Amino acid sequence: MDPTATLDASLAEIEAGFGAAFAAAADEPALRAAHAKILGRNGALTAALKEMGKLPADARKTAGQRVNTLKQKVEAAFEECLGALARAARDADLRATPFDLSLPGRAPAPRGHLHPISLVREDIFEVFKGLGFAVAHGPQVELEEYNFGKLGFPPDHPAMDMHDTFWVSPPPRAPNAKVLLRTHTSNVQVREMLTNKPPLAVVSVGPCYRCDEDMTHTPMFHQMEGFLVDQNVTLAHLKGVLTAFVERLFGKRKVRFRPSYFPFVEPGCEVDMGCTFCDGTGVAGGAPCRQCKGTGFVEILGAGMIHPVVFEHCGIDPEKYTGFAFGTGIERPAMLKYGIPDLRMMFENDVRFLAQF
Ligand code: PHE
């Protein structure tokens, strides 16, 4: 076939087909696809245009005009259909049932909240900030020197025994360092006293570790530590601050101080408060209260006057300064405050439990 006839045939085919193809397009993407089949890069009319080069020069002019007229027709029909589709979409929108403003909204996804341990930590910080204490933090991976040595633990103290302490391999750059996971937060006392001068009033909360696991112990637990150093600090200050602490955290209740021993305090004491489960009566449900074993008291703090040896180790003059320190686990106050019967529930990550706070 000669090129003119070929071109004629393709133009005729395009001319006959585009109207129906555009009319059949149900939406804008379909319409644009139909348009591309004719005028796109690989479209039929685009191909016809390319064929024009093969025509004899005298035929080219008329062919060019035909192609252009067809192209204009196609474009006009395309614009027309595009407009019709847009109008149809708008009409459908207007006819649709109006948006019902009275429908309830979508419920927001439930928000998380702080873990009970963190809640108690924040409560403790609030109480001590109110009493003028600053908040400090210490490392959980600690040198034996700061966890035990400077606190005056004798070298053979049972707390350092492999049973209680998780030892950590020393870093390559200090192969002889004795490194452990801190067994209590008292390392913060040492670090704060080494780097700051009295007067000091500091409180700290954080994780501690001991190789221990049973009903009332988990290998990781939390402690709170606080201390105050200044001139003329006495046991009366210790009693006043800790009584205020117990009352602000738990409400008014009995507080009792019993002599006790910790290597880094002298004298040392343990602090008990009226049991929250039986309200200090020792009786719950007609039987001796299980939480306080019928005594009406639960132990909540270890405390004492900071030992002069600790001051010496930390570069503070024990002739000039005195101070008191106190510490406690966080889990136990949390259990007492929220009535949690089993310590391990705190770390099982069961949302049915956690959602109750
Ligand atoms: N660090 C002690 C412990 O882990 C608690 C304590 C802190 C006691 C400060 C006295 C003073 O048991």
XYZ file of C-alpha atoms and ligand atoms in Angstrom, residues 151 153 183-187 189 208 210 221 223-227 261-262 264-265 268-270 299 301-306 324-329, ligand 1:
48
model
C 31.334 3.960 101.368
C 32.458 -1.427 103.070
C 23.888 -2.841 93.962
C 22.367 0.309 95.436
C 21.991 4.006 94.630
C 24.477 5.015 97.324
C 27.066 5.464 94.559
C 26.287 9.959 97.369
C 19.995 -1.330 90.858
C 21.546 -7.960 92.659
C 14.937 -3.259 91.111
C 16.134 2.461 94.755
C 15.790 5.959 96.011
C 18.740 7.618 97.716
C 18.902 10.929 99.422
C 21.387 12.768 101.572
C 23.569 -1.141 110.688
C 24.865 0.037 107.336
C 28.401 3.950 105.615
C 26.332 5.478 108.424
C 22.222 3.847 111.468
C 18.525 3.168 111.605
C 15.636 1.593 109.814
C 9.903 -1.103 107.018
C 13.781 3.145 104.654
C 17.348 2.564 105.701
C 18.999 5.703 107.009
C 21.617 7.163 109.289
C 24.198 9.852 109.895
C 26.856 9.731 107.179
C 22.376 12.173 106.983
C 21.565 9.705 104.233
C 18.614 7.476 103.516
C 17.683 4.938 100.930
C 14.929 2.596 100.008
C 13.626 0.385 97.262
N 22.035 1.629 100.356
C 21.328 0.961 101.411
C 20.756 -0.361 100.891
O 20.867 -0.649 99.734
C 20.221 1.816 101.937
C 20.722 3.019 102.666
C 20.962 4.195 102.021
C 20.919 2.951 104.037
C 21.429 5.309 102.712
C 21.354 4.044 104.732
C 21.606 5.214 104.083
O 20.196 -1.122 101.640
